Short mmCIF file of C-alpha atoms and ligand atoms in Angstrom, two decimals:
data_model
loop_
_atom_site.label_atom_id
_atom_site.label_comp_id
_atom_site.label_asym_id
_atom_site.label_seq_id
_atom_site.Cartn_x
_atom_site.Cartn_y
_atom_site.Cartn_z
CA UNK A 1 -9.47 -55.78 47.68
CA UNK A 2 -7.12 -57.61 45.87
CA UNK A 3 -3.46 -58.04 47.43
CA UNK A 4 -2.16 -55.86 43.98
CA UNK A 5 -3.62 -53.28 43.65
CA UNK A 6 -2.57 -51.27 40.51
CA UNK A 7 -2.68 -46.61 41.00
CA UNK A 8 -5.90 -45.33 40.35
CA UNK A 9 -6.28 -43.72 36.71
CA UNK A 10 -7.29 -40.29 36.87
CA UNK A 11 -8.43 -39.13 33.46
CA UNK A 12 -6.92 -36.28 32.73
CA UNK A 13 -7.93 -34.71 29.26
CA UNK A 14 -8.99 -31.52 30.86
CA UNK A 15 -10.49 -30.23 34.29
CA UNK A 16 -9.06 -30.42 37.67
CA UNK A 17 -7.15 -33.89 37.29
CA UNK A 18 -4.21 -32.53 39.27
CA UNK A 19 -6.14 -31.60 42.13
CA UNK A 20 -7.68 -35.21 42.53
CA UNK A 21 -4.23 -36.29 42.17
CA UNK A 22 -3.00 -34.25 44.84
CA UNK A 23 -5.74 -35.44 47.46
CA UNK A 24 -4.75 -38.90 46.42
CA UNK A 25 -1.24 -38.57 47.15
CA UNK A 26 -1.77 -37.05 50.40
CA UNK A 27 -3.74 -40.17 51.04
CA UNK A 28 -1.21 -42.23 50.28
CA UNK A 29 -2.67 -43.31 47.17
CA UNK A 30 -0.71 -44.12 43.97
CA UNK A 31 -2.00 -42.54 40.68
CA UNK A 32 -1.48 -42.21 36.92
CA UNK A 33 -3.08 -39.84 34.70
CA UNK A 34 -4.51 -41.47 31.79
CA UNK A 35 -4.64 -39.32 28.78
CA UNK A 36 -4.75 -42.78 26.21
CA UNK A 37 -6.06 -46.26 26.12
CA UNK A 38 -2.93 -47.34 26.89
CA UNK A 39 -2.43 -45.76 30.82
CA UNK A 40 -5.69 -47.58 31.48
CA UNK A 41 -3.60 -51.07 32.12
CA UNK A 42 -3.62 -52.28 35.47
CA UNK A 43 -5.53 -49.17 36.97
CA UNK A 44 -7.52 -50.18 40.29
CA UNK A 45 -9.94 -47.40 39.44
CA UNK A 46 -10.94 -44.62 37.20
CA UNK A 47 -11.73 -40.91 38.24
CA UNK A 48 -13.38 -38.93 35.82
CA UNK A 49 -12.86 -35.16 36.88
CA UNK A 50 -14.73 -32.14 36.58
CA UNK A 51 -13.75 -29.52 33.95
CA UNK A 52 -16.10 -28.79 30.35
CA UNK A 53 -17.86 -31.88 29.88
CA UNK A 54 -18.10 -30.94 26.15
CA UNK A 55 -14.62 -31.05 26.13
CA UNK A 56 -13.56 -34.21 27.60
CA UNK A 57 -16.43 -36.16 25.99
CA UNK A 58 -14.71 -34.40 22.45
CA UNK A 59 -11.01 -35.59 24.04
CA UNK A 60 -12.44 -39.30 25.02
CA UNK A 61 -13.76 -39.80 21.39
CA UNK A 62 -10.45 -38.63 20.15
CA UNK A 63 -8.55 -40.98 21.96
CA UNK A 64 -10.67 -44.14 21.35
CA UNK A 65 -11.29 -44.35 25.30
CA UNK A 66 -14.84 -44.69 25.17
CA UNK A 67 -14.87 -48.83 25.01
CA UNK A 68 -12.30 -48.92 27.30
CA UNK A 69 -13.70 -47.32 29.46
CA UNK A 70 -17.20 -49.24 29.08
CA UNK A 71 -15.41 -52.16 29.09
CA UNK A 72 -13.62 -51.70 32.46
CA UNK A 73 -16.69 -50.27 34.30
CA UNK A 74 -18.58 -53.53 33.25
CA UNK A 75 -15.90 -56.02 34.66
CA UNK A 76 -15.81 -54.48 38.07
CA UNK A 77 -13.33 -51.56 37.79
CA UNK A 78 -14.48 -48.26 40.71
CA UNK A 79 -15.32 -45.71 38.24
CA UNK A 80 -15.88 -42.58 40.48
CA UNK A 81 -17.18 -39.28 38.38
CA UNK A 82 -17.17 -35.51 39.55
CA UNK A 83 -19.20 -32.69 38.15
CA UNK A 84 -18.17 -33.34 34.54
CA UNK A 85 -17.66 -36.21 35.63
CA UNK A 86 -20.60 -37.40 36.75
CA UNK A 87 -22.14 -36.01 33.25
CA UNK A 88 -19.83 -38.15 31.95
CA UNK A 89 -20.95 -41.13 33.21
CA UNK A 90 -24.82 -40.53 32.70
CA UNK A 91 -27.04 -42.50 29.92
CA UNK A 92 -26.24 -39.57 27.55
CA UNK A 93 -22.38 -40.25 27.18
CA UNK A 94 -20.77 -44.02 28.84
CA UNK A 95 -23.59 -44.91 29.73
CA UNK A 96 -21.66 -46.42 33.16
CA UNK A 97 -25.07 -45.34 35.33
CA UNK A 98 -28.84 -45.66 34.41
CA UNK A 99 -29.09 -41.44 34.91
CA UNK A 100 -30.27 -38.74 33.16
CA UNK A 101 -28.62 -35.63 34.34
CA UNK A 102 -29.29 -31.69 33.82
CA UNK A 103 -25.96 -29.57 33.43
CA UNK A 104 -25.48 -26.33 35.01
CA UNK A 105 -28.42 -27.37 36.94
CA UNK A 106 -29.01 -24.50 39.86
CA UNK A 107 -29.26 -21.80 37.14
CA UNK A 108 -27.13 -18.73 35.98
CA UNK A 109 -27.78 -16.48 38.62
CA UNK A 110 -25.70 -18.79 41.30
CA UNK A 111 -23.12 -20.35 39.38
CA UNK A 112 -21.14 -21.48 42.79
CA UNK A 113 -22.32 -22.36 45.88
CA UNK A 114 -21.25 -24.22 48.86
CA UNK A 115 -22.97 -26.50 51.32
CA UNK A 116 -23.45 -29.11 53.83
CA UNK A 117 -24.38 -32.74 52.55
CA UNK A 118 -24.89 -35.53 54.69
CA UNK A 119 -24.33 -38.34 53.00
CA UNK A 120 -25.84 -41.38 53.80
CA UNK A 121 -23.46 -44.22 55.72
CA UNK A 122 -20.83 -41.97 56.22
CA UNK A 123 -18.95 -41.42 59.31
CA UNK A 124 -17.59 -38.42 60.57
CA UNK A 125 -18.82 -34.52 59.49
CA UNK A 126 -21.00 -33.39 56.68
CA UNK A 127 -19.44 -32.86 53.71
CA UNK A 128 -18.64 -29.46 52.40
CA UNK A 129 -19.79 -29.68 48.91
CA UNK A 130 -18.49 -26.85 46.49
CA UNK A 131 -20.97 -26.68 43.95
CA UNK A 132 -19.79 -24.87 40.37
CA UNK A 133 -22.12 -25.30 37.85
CA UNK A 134 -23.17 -28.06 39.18
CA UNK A 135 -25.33 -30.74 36.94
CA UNK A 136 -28.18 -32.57 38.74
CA UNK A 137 -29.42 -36.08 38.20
CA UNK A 138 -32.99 -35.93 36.63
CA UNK A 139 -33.87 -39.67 36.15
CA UNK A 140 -32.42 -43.11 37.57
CA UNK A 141 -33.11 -46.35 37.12
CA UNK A 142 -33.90 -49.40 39.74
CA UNK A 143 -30.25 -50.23 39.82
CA UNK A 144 -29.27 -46.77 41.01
CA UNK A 145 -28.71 -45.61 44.93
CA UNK A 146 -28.97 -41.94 46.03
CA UNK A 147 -26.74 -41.29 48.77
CA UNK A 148 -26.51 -37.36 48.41
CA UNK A 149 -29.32 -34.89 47.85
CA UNK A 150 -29.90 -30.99 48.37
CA UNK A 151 -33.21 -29.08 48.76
CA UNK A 152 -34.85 -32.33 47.00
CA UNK A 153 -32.32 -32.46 43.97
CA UNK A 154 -29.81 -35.31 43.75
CA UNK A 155 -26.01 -35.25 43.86
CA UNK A 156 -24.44 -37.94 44.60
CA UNK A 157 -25.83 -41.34 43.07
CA UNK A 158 -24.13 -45.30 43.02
CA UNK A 159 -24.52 -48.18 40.79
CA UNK A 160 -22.37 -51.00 41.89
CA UNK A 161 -19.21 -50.36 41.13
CA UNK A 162 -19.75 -46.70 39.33
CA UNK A 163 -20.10 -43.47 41.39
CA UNK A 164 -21.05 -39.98 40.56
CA UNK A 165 -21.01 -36.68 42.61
CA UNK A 166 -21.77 -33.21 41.29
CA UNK A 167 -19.65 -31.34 43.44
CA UNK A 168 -16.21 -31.14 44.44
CA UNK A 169 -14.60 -32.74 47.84
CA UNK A 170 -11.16 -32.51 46.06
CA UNK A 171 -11.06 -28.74 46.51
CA UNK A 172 -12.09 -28.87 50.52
CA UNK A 173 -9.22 -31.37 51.21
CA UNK A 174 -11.86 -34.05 52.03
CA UNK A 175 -11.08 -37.86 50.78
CA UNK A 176 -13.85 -39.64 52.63
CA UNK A 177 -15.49 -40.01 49.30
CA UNK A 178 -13.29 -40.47 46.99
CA UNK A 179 -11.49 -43.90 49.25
CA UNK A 180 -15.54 -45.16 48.62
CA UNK A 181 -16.28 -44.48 45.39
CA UNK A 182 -12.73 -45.99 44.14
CA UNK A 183 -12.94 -49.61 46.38
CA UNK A 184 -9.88 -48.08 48.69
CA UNK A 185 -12.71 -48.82 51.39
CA UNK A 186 -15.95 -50.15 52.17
CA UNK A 187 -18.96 -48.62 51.15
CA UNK A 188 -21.40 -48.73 54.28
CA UNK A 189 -24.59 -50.51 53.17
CA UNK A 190 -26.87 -48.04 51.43
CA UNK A 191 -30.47 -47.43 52.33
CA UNK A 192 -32.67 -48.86 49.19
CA UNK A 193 -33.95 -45.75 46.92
CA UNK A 194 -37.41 -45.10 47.83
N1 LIG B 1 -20.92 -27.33 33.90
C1 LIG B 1 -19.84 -28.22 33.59
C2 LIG B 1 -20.27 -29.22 32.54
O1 LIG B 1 -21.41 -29.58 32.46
C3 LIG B 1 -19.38 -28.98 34.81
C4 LIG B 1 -18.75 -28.04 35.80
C5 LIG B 1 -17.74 -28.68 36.68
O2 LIG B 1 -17.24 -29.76 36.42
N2 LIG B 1 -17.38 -27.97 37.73
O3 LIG B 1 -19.44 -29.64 31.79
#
């Protein structure tokens, strides 16, 4: 970690931006919300939030944040993506993680759900994942590491510095994840993908 470390941008177009911010803060964690190019500078990570993906894919064209964005993930900035989020960062859109990813991925008849995921390295209790229309990841590549599955599916995938999740730790109260995923702390060393 360097000895400067900028607030962590929290993108915040549409979705539940405020929420992340909250956790942060109670973590002691500086923020910014970054609605333009310009509230990217000297970020020490990137949350992408979950929300409509449509509709913050539509606001990130819009803004011109989509090289930015690239450009950051690809010189080392934590870019940490939830729900939308993590749709966000798949092949399809930034491109910031070799995925493929289905949206609204545990069908229309449970469009919420909640559960216990034990996710691989971490200390401490299972974490309660809210699932709300939930994508899954379909696909990864070599590069990628699955730290978080359930029933078989995967939620919770990491390629160097990029993270995705497809639920929601921000509305449990539960940090754990997010320090990780945005280089606030050390990632335990992750079993290869088999
Ligand atoms: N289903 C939404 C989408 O694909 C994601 C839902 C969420 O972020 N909670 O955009």
């Amino acid at each position: 970690m360097s000895s400067v470390q900028g607030p962590v941008g929290i993108l915040a177009l549409q979705g539940d931006f405020a929420l992340h911010a909250q956790l942060l803060s109670d973590s002691d964690v500086e923020t910014v919300e970054v609605r333009g190019a310009e509230d990217l500078t000297g970020v020490s990570g990137l949350l992408l939030p979950g929300g409509e993906s449509t509709t913050i894919a539509m606001g990130i064209d819009r803004e011109n944040l989509k090289d930015p964005i690239r450009n950051l993930a690809k010189a080392g900035l934590p870019v940490f993506g939830t729900c939308a989020g993590m749709v966000l960062m798949s092949s399809a859109h930034l491109g910031l993680i070799d995925m493929e990813v289905e949206r609204n991925a545990f069908g229309r008849q449970i469009h919420s759900f909640e559960a216990d995921l034990k996710i691989d390295g971490l200390d401490g209790p299972p974490v309660r994942g809210l699932f709300i229309r939930a994508p899954v990841v379909t696909f990864v590549g070599d590069a990628v590491r699955v730290f978080a599955e359930i029933d078989g599916s995967t939620v919770g995938v990491k390629q160097d510095n990029c993270t995705a999740i497809s639920f929601h730790p921000e509305l449990v109260g539960d940090a754990r994840l997010h320090l990780l995923a945005l280089g606030l702390k050390q990632w335990p060393e992750l079993p290869a993908s088999s």
